[in-house]
mmCIF file of C-alpha atoms in Angstrom:
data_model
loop_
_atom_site.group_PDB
_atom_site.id
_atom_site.type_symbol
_atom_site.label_atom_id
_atom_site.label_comp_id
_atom_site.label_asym_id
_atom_site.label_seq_id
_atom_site.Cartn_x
_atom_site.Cartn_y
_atom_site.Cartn_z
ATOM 1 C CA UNK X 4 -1.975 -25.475 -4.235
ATOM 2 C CA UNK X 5 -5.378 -27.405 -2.948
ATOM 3 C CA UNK X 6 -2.727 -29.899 -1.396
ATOM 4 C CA UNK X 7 -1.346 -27.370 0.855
ATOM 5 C CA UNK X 8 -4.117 -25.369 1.635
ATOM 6 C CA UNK X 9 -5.230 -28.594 2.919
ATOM 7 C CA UNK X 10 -2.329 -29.329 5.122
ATOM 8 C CA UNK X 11 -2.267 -25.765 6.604
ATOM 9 C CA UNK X 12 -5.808 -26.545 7.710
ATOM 10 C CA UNK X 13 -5.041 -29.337 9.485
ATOM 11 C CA UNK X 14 -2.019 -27.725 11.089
ATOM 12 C CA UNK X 15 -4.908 -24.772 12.097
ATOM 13 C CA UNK X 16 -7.144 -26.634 13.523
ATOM 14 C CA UNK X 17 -3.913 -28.793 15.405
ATOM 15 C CA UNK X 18 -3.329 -25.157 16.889
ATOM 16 C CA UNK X 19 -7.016 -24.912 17.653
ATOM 17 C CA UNK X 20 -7.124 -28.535 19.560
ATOM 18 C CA UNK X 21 -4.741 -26.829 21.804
ATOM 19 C CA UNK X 22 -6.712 -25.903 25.130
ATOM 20 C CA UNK X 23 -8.179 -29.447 24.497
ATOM 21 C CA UNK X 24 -4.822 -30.897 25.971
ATOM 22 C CA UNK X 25 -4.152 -28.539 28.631
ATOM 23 C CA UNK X 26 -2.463 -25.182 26.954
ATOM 24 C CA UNK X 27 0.023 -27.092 25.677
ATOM 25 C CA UNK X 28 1.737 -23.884 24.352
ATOM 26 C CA UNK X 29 1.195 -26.002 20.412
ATOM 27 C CA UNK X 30 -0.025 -22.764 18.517
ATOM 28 C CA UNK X 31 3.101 -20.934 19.401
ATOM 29 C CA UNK X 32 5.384 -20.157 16.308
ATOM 30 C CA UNK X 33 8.415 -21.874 17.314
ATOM 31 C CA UNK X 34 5.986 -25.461 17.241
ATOM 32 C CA UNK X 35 3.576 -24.079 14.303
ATOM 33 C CA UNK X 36 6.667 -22.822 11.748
ATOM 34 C CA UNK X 37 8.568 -26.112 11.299
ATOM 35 C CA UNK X 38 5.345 -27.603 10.707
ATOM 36 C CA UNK X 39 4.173 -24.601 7.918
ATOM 37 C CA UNK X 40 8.170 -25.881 6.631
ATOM 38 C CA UNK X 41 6.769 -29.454 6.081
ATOM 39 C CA UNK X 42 3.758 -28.870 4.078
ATOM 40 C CA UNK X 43 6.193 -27.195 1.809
ATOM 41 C CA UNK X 44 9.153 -29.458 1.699
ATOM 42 C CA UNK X 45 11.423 -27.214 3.876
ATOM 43 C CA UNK X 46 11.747 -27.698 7.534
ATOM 44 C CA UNK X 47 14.700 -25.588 8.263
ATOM 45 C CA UNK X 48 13.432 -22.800 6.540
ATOM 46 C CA UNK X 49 10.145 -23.453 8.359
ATOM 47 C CA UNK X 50 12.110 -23.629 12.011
ATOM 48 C CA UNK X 51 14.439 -20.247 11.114
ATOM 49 C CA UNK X 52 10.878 -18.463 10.548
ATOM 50 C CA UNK X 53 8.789 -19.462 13.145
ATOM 51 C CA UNK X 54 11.493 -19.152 15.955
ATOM 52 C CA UNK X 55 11.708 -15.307 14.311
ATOM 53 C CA UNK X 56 7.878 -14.801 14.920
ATOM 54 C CA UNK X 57 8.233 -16.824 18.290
ATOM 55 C CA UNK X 58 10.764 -13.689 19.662
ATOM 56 C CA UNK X 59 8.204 -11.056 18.489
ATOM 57 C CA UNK X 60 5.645 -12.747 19.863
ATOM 58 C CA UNK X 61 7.058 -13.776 23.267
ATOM 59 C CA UNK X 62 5.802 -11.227 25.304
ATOM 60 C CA UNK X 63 2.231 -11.885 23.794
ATOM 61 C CA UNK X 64 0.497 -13.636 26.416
ATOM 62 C CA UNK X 65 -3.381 -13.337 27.272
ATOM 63 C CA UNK X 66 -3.369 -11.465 30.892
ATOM 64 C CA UNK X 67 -6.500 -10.164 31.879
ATOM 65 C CA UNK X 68 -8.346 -8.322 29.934
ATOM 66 C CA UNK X 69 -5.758 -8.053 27.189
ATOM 67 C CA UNK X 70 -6.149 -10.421 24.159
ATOM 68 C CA UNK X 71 -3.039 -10.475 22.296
ATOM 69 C CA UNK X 72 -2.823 -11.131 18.179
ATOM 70 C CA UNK X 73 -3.804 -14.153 16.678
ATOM 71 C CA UNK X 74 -0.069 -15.730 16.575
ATOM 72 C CA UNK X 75 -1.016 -18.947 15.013
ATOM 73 C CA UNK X 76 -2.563 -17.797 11.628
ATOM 74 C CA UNK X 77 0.007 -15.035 11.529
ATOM 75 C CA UNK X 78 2.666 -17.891 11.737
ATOM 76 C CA UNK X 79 0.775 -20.175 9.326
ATOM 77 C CA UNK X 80 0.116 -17.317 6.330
ATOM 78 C CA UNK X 81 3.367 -15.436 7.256
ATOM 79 C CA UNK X 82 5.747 -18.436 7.414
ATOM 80 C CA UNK X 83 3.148 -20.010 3.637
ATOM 81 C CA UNK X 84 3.785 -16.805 1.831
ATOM 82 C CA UNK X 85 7.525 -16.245 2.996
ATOM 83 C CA UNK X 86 8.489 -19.783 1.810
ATOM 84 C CA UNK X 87 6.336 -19.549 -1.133
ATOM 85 C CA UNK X 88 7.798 -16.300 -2.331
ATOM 86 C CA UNK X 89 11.655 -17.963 -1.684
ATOM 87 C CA UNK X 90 11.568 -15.140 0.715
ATOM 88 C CA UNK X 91 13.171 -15.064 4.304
ATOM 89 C CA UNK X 92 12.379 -14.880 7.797
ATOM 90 C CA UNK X 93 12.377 -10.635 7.724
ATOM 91 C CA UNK X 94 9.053 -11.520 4.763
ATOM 92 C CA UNK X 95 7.574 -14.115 7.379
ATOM 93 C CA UNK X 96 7.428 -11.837 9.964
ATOM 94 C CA UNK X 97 6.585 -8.390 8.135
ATOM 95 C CA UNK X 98 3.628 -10.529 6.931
ATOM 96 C CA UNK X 99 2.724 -12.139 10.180
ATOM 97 C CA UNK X 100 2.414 -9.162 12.100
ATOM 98 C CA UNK X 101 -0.277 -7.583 10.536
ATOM 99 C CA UNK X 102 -2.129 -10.974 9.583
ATOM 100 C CA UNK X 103 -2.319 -11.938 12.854
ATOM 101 C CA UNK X 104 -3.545 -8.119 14.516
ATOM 102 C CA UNK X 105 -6.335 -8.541 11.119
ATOM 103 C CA UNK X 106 -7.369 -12.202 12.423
ATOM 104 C CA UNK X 107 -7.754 -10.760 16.031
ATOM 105 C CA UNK X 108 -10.332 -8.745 15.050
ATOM 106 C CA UNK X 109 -12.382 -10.999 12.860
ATOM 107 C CA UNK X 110 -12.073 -13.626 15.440
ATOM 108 C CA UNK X 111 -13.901 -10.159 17.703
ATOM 109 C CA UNK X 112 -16.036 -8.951 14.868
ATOM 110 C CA UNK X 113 -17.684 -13.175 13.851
ATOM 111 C CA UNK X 114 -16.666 -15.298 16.924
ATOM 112 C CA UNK X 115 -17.005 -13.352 19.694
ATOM 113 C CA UNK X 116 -21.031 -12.559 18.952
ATOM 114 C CA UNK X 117 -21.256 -16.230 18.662
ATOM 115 C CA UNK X 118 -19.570 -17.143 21.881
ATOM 116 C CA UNK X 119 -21.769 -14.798 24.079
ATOM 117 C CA UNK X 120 -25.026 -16.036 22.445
ATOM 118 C CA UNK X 121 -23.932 -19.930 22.997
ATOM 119 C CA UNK X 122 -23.054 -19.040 26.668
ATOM 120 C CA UNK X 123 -26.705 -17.772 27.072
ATOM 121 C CA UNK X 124 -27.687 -21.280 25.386
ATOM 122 C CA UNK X 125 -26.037 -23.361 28.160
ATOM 123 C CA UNK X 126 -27.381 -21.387 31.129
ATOM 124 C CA UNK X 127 -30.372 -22.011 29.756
ATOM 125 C CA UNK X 128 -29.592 -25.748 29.165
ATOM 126 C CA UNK X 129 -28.311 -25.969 33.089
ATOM 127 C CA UNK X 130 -31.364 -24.555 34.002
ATOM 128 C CA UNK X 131 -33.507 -27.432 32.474
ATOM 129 C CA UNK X 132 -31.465 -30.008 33.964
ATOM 130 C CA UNK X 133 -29.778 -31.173 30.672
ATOM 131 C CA UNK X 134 -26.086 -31.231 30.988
ATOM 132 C CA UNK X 135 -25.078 -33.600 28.195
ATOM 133 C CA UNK X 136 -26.102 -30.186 26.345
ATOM 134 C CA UNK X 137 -24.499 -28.398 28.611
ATOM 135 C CA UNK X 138 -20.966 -30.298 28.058
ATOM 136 C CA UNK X 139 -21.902 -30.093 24.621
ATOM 137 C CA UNK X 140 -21.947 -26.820 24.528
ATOM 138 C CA UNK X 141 -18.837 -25.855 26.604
ATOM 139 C CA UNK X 142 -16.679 -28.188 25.092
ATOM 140 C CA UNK X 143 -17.997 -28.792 21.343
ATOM 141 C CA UNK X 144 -19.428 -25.925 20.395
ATOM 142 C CA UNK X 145 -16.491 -23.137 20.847
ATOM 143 C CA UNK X 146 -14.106 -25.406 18.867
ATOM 144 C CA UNK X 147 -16.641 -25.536 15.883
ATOM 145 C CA UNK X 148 -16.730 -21.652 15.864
ATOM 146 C CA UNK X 149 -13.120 -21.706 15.913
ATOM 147 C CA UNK X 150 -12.511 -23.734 12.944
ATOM 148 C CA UNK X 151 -15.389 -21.579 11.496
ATOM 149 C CA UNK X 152 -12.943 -18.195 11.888
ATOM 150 C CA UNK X 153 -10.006 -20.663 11.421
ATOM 151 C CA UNK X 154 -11.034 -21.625 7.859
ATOM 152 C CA UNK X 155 -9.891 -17.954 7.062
ATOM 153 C CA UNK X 156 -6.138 -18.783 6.584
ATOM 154 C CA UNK X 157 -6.832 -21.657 4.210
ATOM 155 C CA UNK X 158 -8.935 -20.179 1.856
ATOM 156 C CA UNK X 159 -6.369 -16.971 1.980
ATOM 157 C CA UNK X 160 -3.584 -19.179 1.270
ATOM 158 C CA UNK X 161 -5.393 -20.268 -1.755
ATOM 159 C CA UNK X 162 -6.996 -17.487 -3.479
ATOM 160 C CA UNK X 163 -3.985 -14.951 -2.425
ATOM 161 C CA UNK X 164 -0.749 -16.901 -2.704
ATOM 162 C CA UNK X 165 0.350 -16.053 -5.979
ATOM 163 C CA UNK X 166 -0.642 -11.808 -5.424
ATOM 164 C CA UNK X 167 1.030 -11.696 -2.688
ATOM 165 C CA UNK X 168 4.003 -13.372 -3.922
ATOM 166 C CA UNK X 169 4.358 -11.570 -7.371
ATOM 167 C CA UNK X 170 3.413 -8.042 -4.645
ATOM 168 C CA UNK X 171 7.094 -9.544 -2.372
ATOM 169 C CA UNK X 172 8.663 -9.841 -6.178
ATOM 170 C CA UNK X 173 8.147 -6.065 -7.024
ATOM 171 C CA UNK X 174 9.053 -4.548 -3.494
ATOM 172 C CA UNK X 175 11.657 -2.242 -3.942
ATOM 173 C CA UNK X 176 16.003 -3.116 -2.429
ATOM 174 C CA UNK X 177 15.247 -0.449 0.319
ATOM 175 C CA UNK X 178 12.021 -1.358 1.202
ATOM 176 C CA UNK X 179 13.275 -4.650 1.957
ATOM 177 C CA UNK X 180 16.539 -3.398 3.661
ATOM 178 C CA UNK X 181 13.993 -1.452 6.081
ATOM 179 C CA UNK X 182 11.977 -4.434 6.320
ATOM 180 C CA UNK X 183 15.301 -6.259 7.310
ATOM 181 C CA UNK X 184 15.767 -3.823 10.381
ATOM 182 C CA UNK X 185 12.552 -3.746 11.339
ATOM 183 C CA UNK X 186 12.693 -7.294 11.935
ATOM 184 C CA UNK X 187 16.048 -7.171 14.010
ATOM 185 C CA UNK X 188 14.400 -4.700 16.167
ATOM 186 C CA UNK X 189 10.984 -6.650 16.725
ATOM 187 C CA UNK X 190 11.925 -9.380 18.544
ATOM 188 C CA UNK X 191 13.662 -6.677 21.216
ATOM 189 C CA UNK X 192 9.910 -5.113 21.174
ATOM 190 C CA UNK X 193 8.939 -8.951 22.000
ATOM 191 C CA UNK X 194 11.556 -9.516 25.096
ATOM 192 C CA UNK X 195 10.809 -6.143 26.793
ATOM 193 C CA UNK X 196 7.052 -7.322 26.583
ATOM 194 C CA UNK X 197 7.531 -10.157 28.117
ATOM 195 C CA UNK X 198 10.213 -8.373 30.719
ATOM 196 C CA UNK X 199 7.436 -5.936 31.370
ATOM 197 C CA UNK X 200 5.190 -8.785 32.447
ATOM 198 C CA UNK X 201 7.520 -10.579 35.162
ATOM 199 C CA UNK X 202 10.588 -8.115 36.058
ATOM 200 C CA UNK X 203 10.958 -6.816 39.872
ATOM 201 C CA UNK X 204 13.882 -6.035 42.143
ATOM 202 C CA UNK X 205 14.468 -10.281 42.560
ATOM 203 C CA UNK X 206 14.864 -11.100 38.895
ATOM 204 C CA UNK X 207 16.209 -8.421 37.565
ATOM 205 C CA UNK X 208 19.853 -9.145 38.920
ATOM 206 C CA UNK X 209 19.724 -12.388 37.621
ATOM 207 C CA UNK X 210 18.615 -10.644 34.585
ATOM 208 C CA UNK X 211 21.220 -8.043 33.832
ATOM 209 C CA UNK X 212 23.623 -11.015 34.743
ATOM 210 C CA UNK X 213 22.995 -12.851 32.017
ATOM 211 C CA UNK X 214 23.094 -10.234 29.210
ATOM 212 C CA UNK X 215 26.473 -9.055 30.886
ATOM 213 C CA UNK X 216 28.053 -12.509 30.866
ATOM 214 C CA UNK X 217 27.185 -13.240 27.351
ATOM 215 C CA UNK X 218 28.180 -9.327 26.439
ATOM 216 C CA UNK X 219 31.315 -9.599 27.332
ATOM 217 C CA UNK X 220 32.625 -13.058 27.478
ATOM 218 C CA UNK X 221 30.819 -13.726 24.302
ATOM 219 C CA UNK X 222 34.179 -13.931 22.675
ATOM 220 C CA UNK X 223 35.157 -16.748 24.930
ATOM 221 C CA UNK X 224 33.479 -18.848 23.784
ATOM 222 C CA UNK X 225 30.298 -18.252 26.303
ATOM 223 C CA UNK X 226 26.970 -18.922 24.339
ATOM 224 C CA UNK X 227 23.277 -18.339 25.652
ATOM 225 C CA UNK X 228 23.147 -22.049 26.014
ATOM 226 C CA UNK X 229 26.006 -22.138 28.510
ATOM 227 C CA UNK X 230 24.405 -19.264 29.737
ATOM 228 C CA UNK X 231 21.041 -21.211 30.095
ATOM 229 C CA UNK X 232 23.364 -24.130 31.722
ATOM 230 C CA UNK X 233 24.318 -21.881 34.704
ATOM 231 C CA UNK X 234 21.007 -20.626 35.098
ATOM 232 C CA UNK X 235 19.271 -23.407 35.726
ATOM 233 C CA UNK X 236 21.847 -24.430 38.711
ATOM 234 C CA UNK X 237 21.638 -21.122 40.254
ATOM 235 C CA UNK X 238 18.073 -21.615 40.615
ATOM 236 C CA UNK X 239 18.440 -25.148 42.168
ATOM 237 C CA UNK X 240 21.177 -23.516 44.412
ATOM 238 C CA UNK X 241 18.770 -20.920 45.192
ATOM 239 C CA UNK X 242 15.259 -23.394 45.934
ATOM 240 C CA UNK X 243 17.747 -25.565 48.432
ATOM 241 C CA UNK X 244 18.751 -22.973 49.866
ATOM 242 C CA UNK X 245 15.453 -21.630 50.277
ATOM 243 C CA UNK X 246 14.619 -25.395 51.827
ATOM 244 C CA UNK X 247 17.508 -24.623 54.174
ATOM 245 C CA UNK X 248 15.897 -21.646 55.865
ATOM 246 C CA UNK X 249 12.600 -22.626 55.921
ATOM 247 C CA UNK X 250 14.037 -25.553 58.163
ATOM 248 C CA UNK X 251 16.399 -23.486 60.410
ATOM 249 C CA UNK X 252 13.395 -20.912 60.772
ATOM 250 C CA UNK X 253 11.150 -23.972 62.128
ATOM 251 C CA UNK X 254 14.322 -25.190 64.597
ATOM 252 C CA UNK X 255 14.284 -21.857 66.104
ATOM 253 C CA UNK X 256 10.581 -21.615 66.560
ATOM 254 C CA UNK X 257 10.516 -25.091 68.032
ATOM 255 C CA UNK X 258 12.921 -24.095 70.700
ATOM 256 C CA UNK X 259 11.277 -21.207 71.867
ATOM 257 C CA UNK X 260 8.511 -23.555 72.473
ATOM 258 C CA UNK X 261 6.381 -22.363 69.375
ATOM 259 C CA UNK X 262 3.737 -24.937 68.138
ATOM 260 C CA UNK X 263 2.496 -24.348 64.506
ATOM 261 C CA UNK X 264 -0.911 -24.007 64.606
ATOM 262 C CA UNK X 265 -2.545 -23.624 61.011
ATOM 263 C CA UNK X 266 -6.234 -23.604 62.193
#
């Protein structure tokens, strides 16, 4: 039990490291479950689970003011308990859910206090001229209140692993059947999220293309790779084409005796 409270740790503060390297997209669940699969000696489990909290938690991107659930310890206790429990992917994400909207707000309630108060320490440090502090304190100090909020989902693990798995053991045949289709209809929730975010009248043909092709030649033998396959070389068809224009629209203007200015 210490052992892999240890491990998921490590894999938290790997999530945590991420902004170090660029948003490197590493605390998302489809990376973060097959990990959480490791520690416990089953990657494929691991993989099934997080790419089931990766489609609930597609559309659940920071924009603005909006600060979305705290995916990665939802995917670290969710996917922990399921596997723990010999549960499935329906357990990992009925658990995640709520773990992660929970984490979101002590991350608020602890971090956030924290974060303001060391932003008014390195204005003041810029103002005296010392900016070793100053890098200290932008890059050093945020990731040392993270791991404080991050140490959370260890110590969870290991003071409420077995309750909640004898609490999954007791749950009643239709509670889990409506847990089941909850789950199914989640990940839907999780697409039209992320639809919201980037559909308008260009990519919304392309769109409705794609669930019609695999709707009905599904049975074909057309999968949403193949479908993936043709996507990508309409796109390149479409960005040479686009190239194509562009130059025919400069031809024409040089005839007319048009010189591009850009000043």
């Amino acid at each position: 039990m210490l052992r892999e409270a240890i491990l998921l740790a490590l894999i938290m503060l790997l999530g945590r490291s991420e902004f170090f390297l660029g948003t490197a997209l590493i605390q998302r669940p489809i990376v973060i479950g097959p990990l959480v699969g490791l520690v416990f000696g089953d990657l494929h489990t691991g993989l099934v689970m997080g790419a089931t909290l990766e489609l609930a938690f597609i559309g659940a991107v920071s924009i603005g003011s909006y600060i979305p659930p705290d995916m990665l310890s939802g995917t670290v206790l969710g996917v922990a308990f399921a596997i723990k429990a010999g549960s499935g992917p329906e357990t990992a994400l009925t658990l995640g859910m709520p773990i992660a909207s929970l984490m979101l707000a002590l991350r608020t309630i602890v971090g956030s206090p924290l974060l303001v108060a060391l932003g008014h320490l390195a204005d003041k440090h810029v103002a005296d001229g010392k900016y070793k502090m100053f890098t200290f304190d932008v890059l050093v100090v945020p990731f040392l209140v993270e791991i404080m909020t991050s140490s959370l989902v260890p110590i969870a693990y290991y003071f409420g692993s077995d309750a909640v798995t004898s609490a999954l053991g007791g749950i009643p045949e239709f509670i889990t059947t409506g847990i089941e289709i909850a789950t199914g209809m989640l990940p839907a929730l999780g697409f039209a999220m992320l639809a919201q975010m980037i559909m308008n009248k260009k990519v919304a043909p392309y769109f409705f293309l794609g669930y019609f092709l695999l709707a009905y030649f599904s049975k074909s033998g057309l999968t949403t790779t193949g479908i993936a396959i043709f996507s990508i070389i309409m796109a390149a068809i479409g960005f040479f084409k686009q190239d194509e224009v562009k130059e025919v629209n400069l031809t024409d203007s040089e005839q007319e005796g048009y010189v591009l200015d850009e000043f």
